[in-house]
Short mmCIF file of C-alpha atoms in Angstrom, two decimals:
data_model
loop_
_atom_site.label_atom_id
_atom_site.label_comp_id
_atom_site.label_asym_id
_atom_site.label_seq_id
_atom_site.Cartn_x
_atom_site.Cartn_y
_atom_site.Cartn_z
CA MET A 1 86.15 95.22 41.94
CA VAL A 2 85.05 91.48 42.93
CA VAL A 3 81.80 89.74 41.86
CA ARG A 4 79.58 87.48 44.52
CA ALA A 5 78.78 84.40 43.94
CA GLY A 6 75.34 84.84 42.74
CA GLN A 7 75.86 88.30 42.13
CA SER A 8 75.26 90.36 39.07
CA ALA A 9 77.38 92.48 37.21
CA ALA A 10 75.82 95.30 38.08
CA ALA A 11 74.88 94.58 41.55
CA ALA A 12 78.99 94.31 41.61
CA LEU A 13 79.29 97.29 40.62
CA LEU A 14 76.58 98.94 42.82
CA ASP A 15 78.82 97.94 46.54
CA ALA A 16 82.20 99.09 45.29
CA ALA A 17 80.85 102.62 44.19
CA ALA A 18 78.96 102.44 47.83
CA LEU A 19 82.19 101.56 49.92
CA SER A 20 83.97 103.88 47.58
CA THR A 21 82.18 106.39 48.72
CA VAL A 22 82.25 105.32 52.10
CA ARG A 23 85.72 105.64 52.65
CA ARG A 24 86.17 108.61 50.49
CA ARG A 25 83.46 110.71 52.75
CA ALA A 26 85.89 109.06 55.56
CA ALA A 27 89.12 110.52 54.00
CA LEU A 28 90.41 107.55 54.46
CA ARG A 29 92.55 105.43 52.54
CA PRO A 30 92.11 101.47 52.17
CA ALA A 31 95.20 100.22 54.24
CA PRO A 32 95.75 96.78 55.43
CA ALA A 33 94.02 95.93 58.81
CA GLY A 34 96.08 96.56 62.02
CA GLU A 35 97.02 93.83 64.79
CA ARG A 36 94.18 92.82 66.81
CA LEU A 37 94.44 93.95 70.07
CA ALA A 38 94.82 91.54 72.53
CA PRO A 39 91.99 90.94 75.01
CA ALA A 40 91.66 93.38 78.20
CA PRO A 41 93.00 90.70 81.35
CA VAL A 42 90.75 88.76 83.29
CA ASP A 43 90.30 90.65 87.07
CA PRO A 44 88.85 88.07 89.27
CA ARG A 45 88.18 89.94 92.14
CA PRO A 46 83.88 90.48 93.12
CA PRO A 47 81.94 93.46 90.96
CA LEU A 48 80.30 95.63 93.09
CA PRO A 49 76.64 95.87 94.20
CA PRO A 50 74.31 97.29 91.63
CA ALA A 51 73.41 99.80 94.54
CA ALA A 52 76.98 101.00 94.59
CA ARG A 53 78.49 100.83 91.29
CA ARG A 54 74.85 103.67 90.48
CA ARG A 55 76.73 105.23 93.39
CA LEU A 56 80.42 105.25 91.92
CA ALA A 57 78.44 106.68 88.58
CA PHE A 58 77.36 109.46 90.59
CA LEU A 59 79.96 110.52 91.97
CA LEU A 60 82.23 110.12 89.20
CA ALA A 61 79.63 112.04 87.37
CA ASP A 62 79.31 115.23 89.99
CA ARG A 63 83.08 115.50 91.10
CA GLY A 64 82.91 119.49 88.92
CA PRO A 65 84.94 121.93 91.90
CA GLY A 66 82.49 123.73 94.30
CA SER A 67 80.80 126.60 93.34
CA GLY A 68 82.40 128.00 95.91
CA GLY A 69 81.38 130.52 99.39
CA ARG A 70 77.77 129.68 100.97
CA ARG A 71 78.45 125.90 100.91
CA GLY A 72 74.59 125.64 102.58
CA THR A 73 73.50 122.31 103.42
CA THR A 74 74.83 120.33 100.56
CA PRO A 75 77.61 117.31 101.42
CA ASP A 76 80.34 117.50 99.52
CA LEU A 77 80.38 115.36 96.69
CA THR A 78 84.43 115.76 95.66
CA GLU A 79 85.16 114.49 98.90
CA LEU A 80 82.98 111.80 99.02
CA LEU A 81 84.36 110.47 96.14
CA PRO A 82 88.14 109.44 97.90
CA GLN A 83 86.65 108.60 101.03
CA TRP A 84 83.83 106.34 98.59
CA LEU A 85 86.97 104.81 96.38
CA ALA A 86 88.92 103.94 99.80
CA ALA A 87 86.01 101.80 101.41
CA ALA A 88 85.55 99.41 98.15
CA GLY A 89 89.39 98.73 98.11
CA GLU A 90 88.52 97.66 101.21
CA HIS A 91 86.31 94.69 100.04
CA GLY A 92 87.94 93.42 96.82
CA TYR A 93 86.11 94.93 94.66
CA ARG A 94 86.44 95.76 90.81
CA ALA A 95 85.58 98.58 89.01
CA PRO A 96 82.60 98.58 86.81
CA GLU A 97 84.12 98.24 82.61
CA ALA A 98 81.86 100.80 81.69
CA LEU A 99 82.87 103.22 84.18
CA LEU A 100 86.86 102.64 83.54
CA PRO A 101 87.14 105.68 81.25
CA ALA A 102 85.34 108.06 83.74
CA LEU A 103 87.64 106.49 86.88
CA LEU A 104 90.98 107.26 84.83
CA ASP A 105 89.83 110.94 83.53
CA ALA A 106 88.86 110.99 87.42
CA ALA A 107 92.59 109.88 88.56
CA ARG A 108 94.20 111.94 86.00
CA ALA A 109 92.28 115.16 87.17
CA ARG A 110 93.32 114.64 91.33
CA MET A 111 96.42 112.77 91.62
CA ASP A 112 95.53 112.46 95.50
CA LEU A 113 92.89 110.25 93.77
CA ARG A 114 95.08 108.02 92.02
CA PRO A 115 96.43 105.37 93.88
CA ALA A 116 92.97 104.12 95.53
CA ALA A 117 91.41 104.93 91.84
CA LEU A 118 93.95 102.52 89.84
CA ALA A 119 93.69 99.48 92.54
CA LEU A 120 90.14 99.59 91.36
CA ALA A 121 90.36 100.24 87.98
CA GLY A 122 92.85 97.06 88.51
CA PRO A 123 95.01 95.43 85.35
CA ARG A 124 92.51 96.60 82.94
CA GLY A 125 92.43 100.02 83.60
CA LEU A 126 96.26 99.62 83.43
CA TRP A 127 95.30 97.61 79.56
CA LEU A 128 92.82 100.36 78.23
CA ALA A 129 95.11 103.32 79.98
CA ARG A 130 97.80 102.12 77.58
CA LEU A 131 95.25 102.71 74.66
CA ASN A 132 94.75 106.24 75.38
CA ASP A 133 97.82 108.65 75.75
CA ALA A 134 95.28 111.17 78.23
CA TRP A 135 96.29 108.20 80.69
CA ARG A 136 99.65 107.12 80.66
CA PHE A 137 100.18 108.60 84.31
CA ALA A 138 98.63 104.64 85.12
CA LEU A 139 101.64 103.56 83.54
CA ARG A 140 104.08 105.16 85.41
CA GLY A 141 103.41 102.55 88.50
CA ILE A 142 101.78 103.24 91.95
CA GLY A 143 103.46 100.68 93.94
CA GLY A 144 100.70 98.34 93.95
CA ALA A 145 100.41 94.61 92.82
CA LEU A 146 98.23 95.00 90.11
CA SER A 147 100.40 96.79 88.16
CA LEU A 148 104.02 95.39 88.50
CA PRO A 149 105.63 91.63 87.89
CA GLY A 150 104.62 89.00 90.31
CA THR A 151 107.19 87.67 92.38
CA ASP A 152 106.72 84.30 90.74
CA THR A 153 108.22 86.41 87.06
CA PRO A 154 112.07 86.74 88.56
CA GLU A 155 113.41 87.17 84.58
CA ALA A 156 110.01 90.44 84.13
CA VAL A 157 111.27 92.34 87.25
CA GLN A 158 114.78 92.47 86.13
CA ARG A 159 113.92 93.15 83.01
CA LEU A 160 111.51 96.44 83.89
CA TRP A 161 113.55 97.14 86.36
CA GLU A 162 116.85 97.31 83.40
CA GLU A 163 114.26 98.77 81.14
CA GLY A 164 110.99 101.29 82.70
CA LEU A 165 110.63 104.62 83.42
CA PHE A 166 112.27 106.10 86.18
CA ALA A 167 108.19 105.89 88.19
CA GLU A 168 108.25 102.84 87.36
CA ARG A 169 111.32 101.84 88.91
CA VAL A 170 111.03 103.28 91.64
CA ALA A 171 107.21 101.88 92.07
CA LEU A 172 108.75 98.63 91.77
CA LEU A 173 112.00 99.00 94.03
CA THR A 174 109.27 100.02 96.58
CA ALA A 175 106.50 96.52 95.87
CA VAL A 176 109.51 94.51 96.21
CA ARG A 177 110.29 95.86 99.44
CA ARG A 178 107.30 95.48 101.04
CA ARG A 179 107.36 92.29 99.19
CA ASP A 180 110.86 91.20 100.09
CA PRO A 181 113.38 94.05 101.77
CA GLU A 182 116.62 91.82 101.04
CA ALA A 183 115.14 91.31 97.46
CA GLY A 184 114.21 94.68 96.55
CA ARG A 185 118.30 95.81 97.73
CA GLN A 186 120.21 92.88 95.91
CA LEU A 187 117.68 94.96 92.78
CA LEU A 188 118.42 98.01 93.84
CA ALA A 189 122.68 97.63 94.03
CA THR A 190 122.59 95.09 90.11
CA THR A 191 122.95 98.91 88.45
CA TRP A 192 123.53 101.31 91.63
CA ALA A 193 126.64 102.13 90.20
CA THR A 194 125.32 102.93 87.24
CA GLU A 195 122.65 105.29 88.34
CA ARG A 196 122.33 109.39 87.70
CA ALA A 197 122.97 111.00 91.71
CA GLU A 198 119.42 112.52 91.87
CA ASP A 199 118.24 108.72 90.82
CA ARG A 200 120.07 107.51 93.38
CA LEU A 201 118.57 109.64 95.99
CA MET A 202 115.04 108.50 95.20
CA PHE A 203 115.65 105.39 95.38
CA LEU A 204 117.37 105.50 98.45
CA ASP A 205 114.21 107.09 100.18
CA SER A 206 111.99 103.73 99.22
CA LEU A 207 114.94 101.74 101.06
CA GLY A 208 114.06 104.22 103.74
CA GLU A 209 109.92 102.93 103.64
CA ALA A 210 111.29 99.02 104.74
CA LEU A 211 114.46 99.93 106.17
CA THR A 212 116.25 96.75 108.28
CA PRO A 213 120.01 96.57 109.76
CA THR A 214 120.83 93.62 106.75
CA ASP A 215 120.74 96.87 105.01
CA GLU A 216 123.92 98.54 106.71
CA PRO A 217 126.60 97.15 105.08
CA PHE A 218 125.04 99.01 101.32
CA LEU A 219 123.88 102.17 103.30
CA GLU A 220 127.97 102.68 104.73
CA GLN A 221 129.61 102.45 101.29
CA ALA A 222 127.12 104.99 100.07
CA LEU A 223 128.04 107.03 102.79
CA SER A 224 131.56 107.48 100.42
CA ASP A 225 128.75 108.04 97.34
CA ARG A 226 130.59 111.05 95.22
CA SER A 227 126.92 112.91 96.07
CA ARG A 228 126.84 114.79 99.39
CA THR A 229 123.44 114.29 98.74
CA VAL A 230 123.44 110.83 98.79
CA ARG A 231 125.60 110.88 102.17
CA ALA A 232 123.39 113.06 104.32
CA ILE A 233 119.68 110.51 102.52
CA ALA A 234 121.82 107.38 103.57
CA ALA A 235 123.48 108.68 106.97
CA GLU A 236 120.56 109.66 107.93
CA LEU A 237 119.23 106.19 107.33
CA LEU A 238 122.03 104.46 109.18
CA SER A 239 120.48 106.94 112.58
CA ALA A 240 117.50 105.21 112.57
CA LEU A 241 119.09 102.31 112.93
CA PRO A 242 119.99 102.40 116.20
CA GLY A 243 122.38 99.53 115.88
CA SER A 244 124.47 100.40 113.67
CA ALA A 245 127.86 101.53 113.59
CA LEU A 246 127.07 105.23 112.52
CA ALA A 247 125.04 105.28 115.30
CA ALA A 248 127.34 104.27 117.93
CA ARG A 249 130.16 106.71 116.03
CA MET A 250 127.48 109.68 116.54
CA ALA A 251 126.92 108.77 119.94
CA GLU A 252 130.35 108.94 120.91
CA ARG A 253 130.48 112.25 119.72
CA GLY A 254 126.99 113.60 120.71
CA LEU A 255 127.10 111.84 125.14
CA THR A 256 130.56 113.81 125.43
CA CYS A 257 129.01 117.03 124.41
CA VAL A 258 126.15 116.80 127.08
CA ARG A 259 127.37 115.74 131.03
CA ARG A 260 125.43 115.90 134.02
CA SER A 261 127.23 118.25 136.74
CA ARG A 262 125.65 120.40 140.47
CA PRO A 263 124.92 124.02 139.68
CA ALA A 264 126.85 126.00 141.25
CA PRO A 265 126.99 126.73 144.91
CA GLU A 266 125.53 130.38 144.96
CA ALA A 267 122.29 128.67 142.84
CA PRO A 268 118.67 128.14 145.13
CA SER A 269 118.74 124.42 144.16
CA SER A 270 121.20 121.69 144.66
CA ALA A 271 119.46 119.36 141.17
CA GLU A 272 121.42 118.51 138.15
CA VAL A 273 121.47 120.36 135.22
CA LEU A 274 122.85 118.98 132.15
CA THR A 275 125.65 121.34 130.72
CA VAL A 276 126.47 121.21 126.93
CA ASP A 277 129.52 121.52 125.11
CA PRO A 278 129.37 122.01 121.85
CA PRO A 279 131.95 120.66 119.03
CA ARG A 280 134.36 122.86 118.34
CA SER A 281 135.62 121.58 114.38
CA CYS A 282 133.46 119.86 112.30
CA ASP A 283 136.49 116.95 110.77
CA ALA A 284 135.82 114.72 107.90
CA GLY A 285 134.47 111.60 109.88
CA MET A 286 131.38 113.75 110.82
CA GLU A 287 131.14 115.01 107.43
CA ARG A 288 131.68 111.21 106.14
CA ASP A 289 128.43 110.68 108.44
CA GLY A 290 126.33 112.90 107.90
CA VAL A 291 127.17 116.16 109.09
CA THR A 292 126.67 119.04 106.94
CA ARG A 293 129.51 121.78 107.75
CA GLN A 294 128.14 124.69 107.02
CA PRO A 295 125.03 125.94 109.02
CA PRO A 296 122.22 127.85 107.16
CA SER A 297 122.28 131.67 107.75
CA GLY A 298 121.23 132.42 111.26
CA ARG A 299 122.83 129.64 113.03
CA GLY A 300 126.15 128.84 114.83
CA GLU A 301 128.52 126.84 113.38
CA ARG A 302 128.69 124.51 116.91
CA ALA A 303 125.01 124.94 117.85
CA TRP A 304 124.31 122.77 114.39
CA TRP A 305 127.18 120.49 114.55
CA LEU A 306 125.96 119.61 118.45
CA GLY A 307 122.21 119.61 116.99
CA GLN A 308 123.21 116.87 113.92
CA LEU A 309 125.22 115.08 116.72
CA VAL A 310 122.48 114.86 119.22
CA GLU A 311 119.66 114.20 116.36
CA ALA A 312 121.45 111.09 115.11
CA THR A 313 122.82 109.44 118.44
CA PRO A 314 120.49 106.34 119.65
CA LEU A 315 117.38 108.08 121.95
CA ASP A 316 118.41 104.53 124.32
CA ARG A 317 122.05 105.89 124.99
CA TRP A 318 120.82 109.24 126.74
CA THR A 319 118.90 106.90 129.41
CA THR A 320 122.40 105.39 130.77
CA HIS A 321 124.86 108.29 130.15
CA LEU A 322 122.14 111.06 132.25
CA GLY A 323 122.19 108.71 135.50
CA ASP A 324 119.58 105.96 134.72
CA ARG A 325 116.67 108.43 134.16
CA THR A 326 113.27 108.14 132.25
CA PRO A 327 113.08 110.07 129.02
CA ALA A 328 110.55 111.66 131.27
CA GLU A 329 113.36 113.09 134.01
CA ILE A 330 115.45 114.10 131.19
CA VAL A 331 113.46 115.78 129.25
CA ALA A 332 112.45 117.60 132.76
CA LEU A 333 116.07 118.19 133.97
CA PRO A 334 116.77 122.25 133.89
CA VAL A 335 120.21 122.86 131.04
CA ALA A 336 122.20 125.34 132.09
CA GLY A 337 122.67 128.40 129.63
CA ASP A 338 120.71 129.04 126.59
CA TRP A 339 121.40 125.37 124.67
CA ARG A 340 118.08 124.11 126.56
CA THR A 341 115.85 124.83 122.84
CA GLU A 342 118.79 123.76 120.73
CA LEU A 343 119.43 120.35 122.82
CA HIS A 344 114.71 119.77 122.85
CA ASP A 345 114.90 120.52 118.96
CA ALA A 346 117.13 117.59 118.77
CA TRP A 347 115.67 114.88 120.65
CA CYS A 348 112.53 115.98 119.06
CA ARG A 349 113.86 115.33 115.14
CA ALA A 350 115.81 111.65 117.02
CA ALA A 351 112.16 110.51 117.99
CA VAL A 352 110.54 111.67 115.21
CA ARG A 353 113.69 110.22 113.03
CA GLN A 354 113.89 106.66 115.43
CA ARG A 355 110.29 106.19 116.07
CA HIS A 356 110.89 106.07 120.05
CA ALA A 357 107.12 106.49 121.41
CA GLY A 358 108.97 106.96 124.75
CA TRP A 359 110.98 109.95 124.03
CA ALA A 360 108.13 111.13 121.63
CA ARG A 361 105.66 111.08 124.91
CA ALA A 362 107.69 112.67 127.21
CA LEU A 363 108.94 115.54 124.71
CA LEU A 364 104.54 116.56 124.43
CA GLY A 365 104.53 116.46 127.41
CA ALA A 366 100.76 116.54 129.24
CA PRO A 367 98.36 118.16 126.44
CA GLY A 368 96.71 119.84 129.42
CA ASP A 369 99.47 121.57 130.19
CA PRO A 370 100.11 125.61 129.94
CA GLY A 371 103.23 125.50 128.37
CA GLN A 372 101.28 123.51 125.28
CA ALA A 373 99.42 126.76 124.49
CA ALA A 374 99.30 128.37 121.31
CA ALA A 375 102.05 130.79 121.44
CA GLU A 376 104.46 127.27 123.06
CA LEU A 377 103.14 125.76 119.54
CA ALA A 378 105.68 125.62 116.74
CA PRO A 379 105.07 126.24 112.80
CA ALA A 380 104.53 123.34 110.14
CA GLY A 381 108.02 122.15 109.52
CA SER A 382 109.98 122.73 112.95
CA SER A 383 111.85 120.53 114.78
CA ARG A 384 109.44 121.20 117.44
CA ASP A 385 105.98 120.56 115.61
CA LEU A 386 103.82 118.22 118.22
CA THR A 387 102.15 117.02 115.03
CA LYS A 388 105.46 115.11 114.03
CA LEU A 389 105.75 113.76 117.45
CA LEU A 390 102.55 112.46 117.84
CA THR A 391 102.77 109.74 114.49
CA VAL A 392 105.00 108.61 116.56
CA LEU A 393 102.89 107.44 118.73
CA PRO A 394 100.44 104.56 118.85
CA GLU A 395 96.43 105.07 117.68
CA ASP A 396 94.75 105.26 119.87
CA GLU A 397 96.82 107.37 122.23
CA ARG A 398 97.24 109.62 119.79
CA ALA A 399 93.83 110.54 119.74
CA ARG A 400 93.23 110.63 123.10
CA TRP A 401 96.27 113.34 123.44
CA VAL A 402 94.55 115.26 120.31
CA ALA A 403 91.30 114.96 122.14
CA GLU A 404 93.06 116.27 125.71
CA PHE A 405 94.50 118.84 123.84
CA ILE A 406 91.55 120.11 122.38
CA ALA A 407 89.62 119.99 125.39
CA GLY A 408 91.97 122.08 126.86
CA HIS A 409 93.60 124.43 123.90
CA GLY A 410 90.24 124.38 121.46
CA LEU A 411 90.85 124.01 118.13
CA ALA A 412 92.81 127.20 117.02
CA ASP A 413 95.27 124.53 117.17
CA ALA A 414 95.00 121.94 116.65
CA PHE A 415 94.08 121.09 112.62
CA ARG A 416 97.15 119.58 111.94
CA MET A 417 97.38 117.02 113.98
CA LEU A 418 93.67 116.18 113.70
CA GLY A 419 94.74 115.16 110.46
CA VAL A 420 97.35 112.52 111.38
CA CYS A 421 94.51 110.80 113.45
CA ALA A 422 93.26 107.39 112.63
CA VAL A 423 90.26 107.52 110.82
CA PRO A 424 87.26 107.31 111.52
CA TRP A 425 88.13 109.01 114.80
CA SER A 426 87.14 107.12 117.69
CA GLU A 427 84.75 108.62 120.09
CA PRO A 428 86.12 110.75 121.90
CA LEU A 429 88.64 112.71 119.60
CA GLY A 430 84.55 113.40 117.98
CA ARG A 431 83.11 114.05 120.96
CA ALA A 432 86.41 116.65 121.32
CA VAL A 433 86.09 118.33 118.32
CA VAL A 434 81.70 118.74 118.46
CA ASP A 435 81.63 120.26 122.15
CA ALA A 436 84.54 122.72 120.56
CA LEU A 437 82.67 123.55 118.03
CA ASP A 438 79.74 123.22 119.96
CA ILE A 439 81.44 126.71 122.00
CA ALA A 440 82.47 128.32 119.40
CA ARG A 441 78.60 128.37 117.92
CA ASP A 442 77.94 129.66 121.46
CA ALA A 443 80.19 132.15 121.41
CA GLY A 444 78.58 133.81 118.56
CA SER A 445 81.64 133.77 116.49
CA TYR A 446 81.25 132.61 112.48
CA PRO A 447 81.27 129.35 111.55
CA TRP A 448 83.59 129.85 108.80
CA SER A 449 86.59 130.12 110.97
CA PHE A 450 86.39 126.67 111.84
CA SER A 451 85.88 125.32 108.27
CA GLY A 452 88.82 123.80 108.47
CA VAL A 453 87.61 121.62 111.04
CA MET A 454 84.08 121.01 110.54
CA GLY A 455 85.24 120.04 106.79
CA LEU A 456 87.95 117.03 108.93
CA ALA A 457 84.98 116.51 110.93
CA GLU A 458 82.59 115.65 107.97
CA ARG A 459 85.58 112.97 106.56
CA CYS A 460 86.48 112.01 109.79
CA LEU A 461 83.72 111.27 112.27
CA ASP A 462 82.06 108.21 112.51
CA PRO A 463 79.07 108.20 110.49
CA ALA A 464 76.92 106.76 113.34
CA ALA A 465 77.27 109.39 115.33
CA ALA A 466 74.66 111.28 112.78
CA ASP A 467 72.05 110.45 115.03
CA ARG A 468 73.50 111.86 118.42
CA LEU A 469 74.39 115.79 116.54
CA GLU A 470 70.93 116.13 115.41
CA VAL A 471 70.00 118.01 117.66
CA LEU A 472 73.02 120.61 116.78
CA THR A 473 70.91 121.05 113.78
CA ALA A 474 67.94 123.40 115.01
CA LEU A 475 68.60 127.14 114.81
CA THR A 476 69.28 128.98 118.18
CA ASP A 477 69.04 131.87 119.36
CA GLU A 478 71.91 134.59 119.18
CA PRO A 479 74.29 135.08 121.93
CA GLU A 480 74.44 138.87 123.23
CA GLY A 481 76.96 140.43 120.84
CA ALA A 482 77.66 137.67 118.74
CA SER A 483 78.04 138.28 114.61
CA PRO A 484 74.93 138.58 112.60
CA GLY A 485 73.21 135.99 111.46
CA SER A 486 76.24 133.98 112.81
CA GLY A 487 73.43 131.33 114.28
CA GLY A 488 71.98 130.29 111.16
CA TYR A 489 74.67 129.84 109.49
CA TRP A 490 75.96 127.43 112.19
CA ALA A 491 72.80 125.41 112.01
CA GLU A 492 73.91 124.87 108.50
CA ALA A 493 77.05 123.52 109.13
CA PHE A 494 75.52 120.91 111.12
CA GLN A 495 73.32 120.00 108.65
CA ARG A 496 75.66 119.49 106.33
CA LEU A 497 77.61 117.49 108.71
CA VAL A 498 75.23 115.47 109.76
CA GLY A 499 73.75 114.94 105.96
CA THR A 500 77.21 113.92 105.17
CA LEU A 501 77.46 111.53 108.29
CA ARG A 502 73.93 109.89 106.94
CA LEU A 503 75.58 109.52 103.22
CA ARG A 504 79.17 107.95 104.13
CA ALA A 505 76.91 105.78 105.99
CA THR A 506 74.65 104.76 103.12
CA MET A 507 77.35 104.78 100.51
CA HIS A 508 79.58 101.74 103.54
CA ALA A 509 75.62 99.58 103.65
CA GLU A 510 76.00 100.18 99.95
CA LEU A 511 79.82 98.33 99.71
CA SER A 512 78.21 95.65 102.31
CA GLY A 513 75.57 94.83 99.81
CA GLY A 514 72.48 95.85 101.89
CA PRO A 515 69.79 98.14 100.95
CA SER A 516 70.65 101.26 99.25
#
């Protein structure tokens, strides 16, 4: 018992008894005080405008899953949260300190929110995440500058590279490569020989994001890696460098398999055709350069080897090899035998890998051609996937192509194509989507078949189009033979679309500091 100056013994006894009672009720034994936490780091970014802060609090408080079934006219707030986070990141704001726990909880529940949410949370969010095991995911890194050492602290970078968790090391390598590709590759080289095969594979994937010709010597060494998968990834990266030695070796093999020839005299046309002679064996050199010897089930060996060689051949080499023709002229040439699909599929994969817009444009063809109809589209993951080819085109050209495709073929096969178009959609693309939806309504079907496209429209249409779309919200007479009640469902869907666009416009105004 401690008696303070001027305190009677009886009062000191009562104080001690009170303190002991509180400790007993709390089941806490007296112990030395723990080390005081270091203060949270300063986040110099500007705070959110008051209206935007209230909006974030509202979105975080109502981020549960939808009720399912009929959605009515209410905007889907769960889809507005990622859009809000992306817009806030463009403005460079920091998250309010009081909302950091809710923001981290949202990022924990939805992986798609994590990059934008953790960027908004900033260094204070990472500081807070260290105090709660439920938020430890934030410490594994997302490749952002806020979660990694700066370029002015090479010792910290090296220490994290040598001692960090695997996910932290992947994020670190990605971030360093974005700032300085040479420094990132040198960092990887310091521990490459001691890394596990599965880790080497992930690190090579990180190199692919900022691939440069100076990476070639390192990747050539990786062609002799003890892991077959690592060798295959290294070969794929080298083939994406048209000037690499591997690309030259593959071109030497691939070009010999395809040649120009005249058709037989009895053929109706005297135009040249492409004759294909696939390789008859897969030697050790081909295997070292990434050619897989064993084909998948259902594929012939020679066709399998041919596809790999053509895919890795620099596309520009075909221009001179086939008579100085343009990509479009080469694609239009007839192919003898049954090799056209195999050859064109390999060119499609090469165009995606080498990001060659000219060849992608030729292989896509005109969007209004009958050959682009639904029956001709390949499923997701196919080498003839039009969506993958579209990603090679510039954003504005990509949007125009998809708009023309929708105008000619409707929305049935356009969903994945719309997903790779820049947001907000350009005016021609947005108009094509809305026109196609309006045509579907006039056909008398239910809107549920187009719920995916309608959801994309809510997220991707330019909010400025809301007033122009108001006319679509009216309940119209159902055409003869229409599904019962379809007109009402379509009116609700368009009302929800217009309401969501206006709410998005309000959110952007709030983030800009405008009136709420």
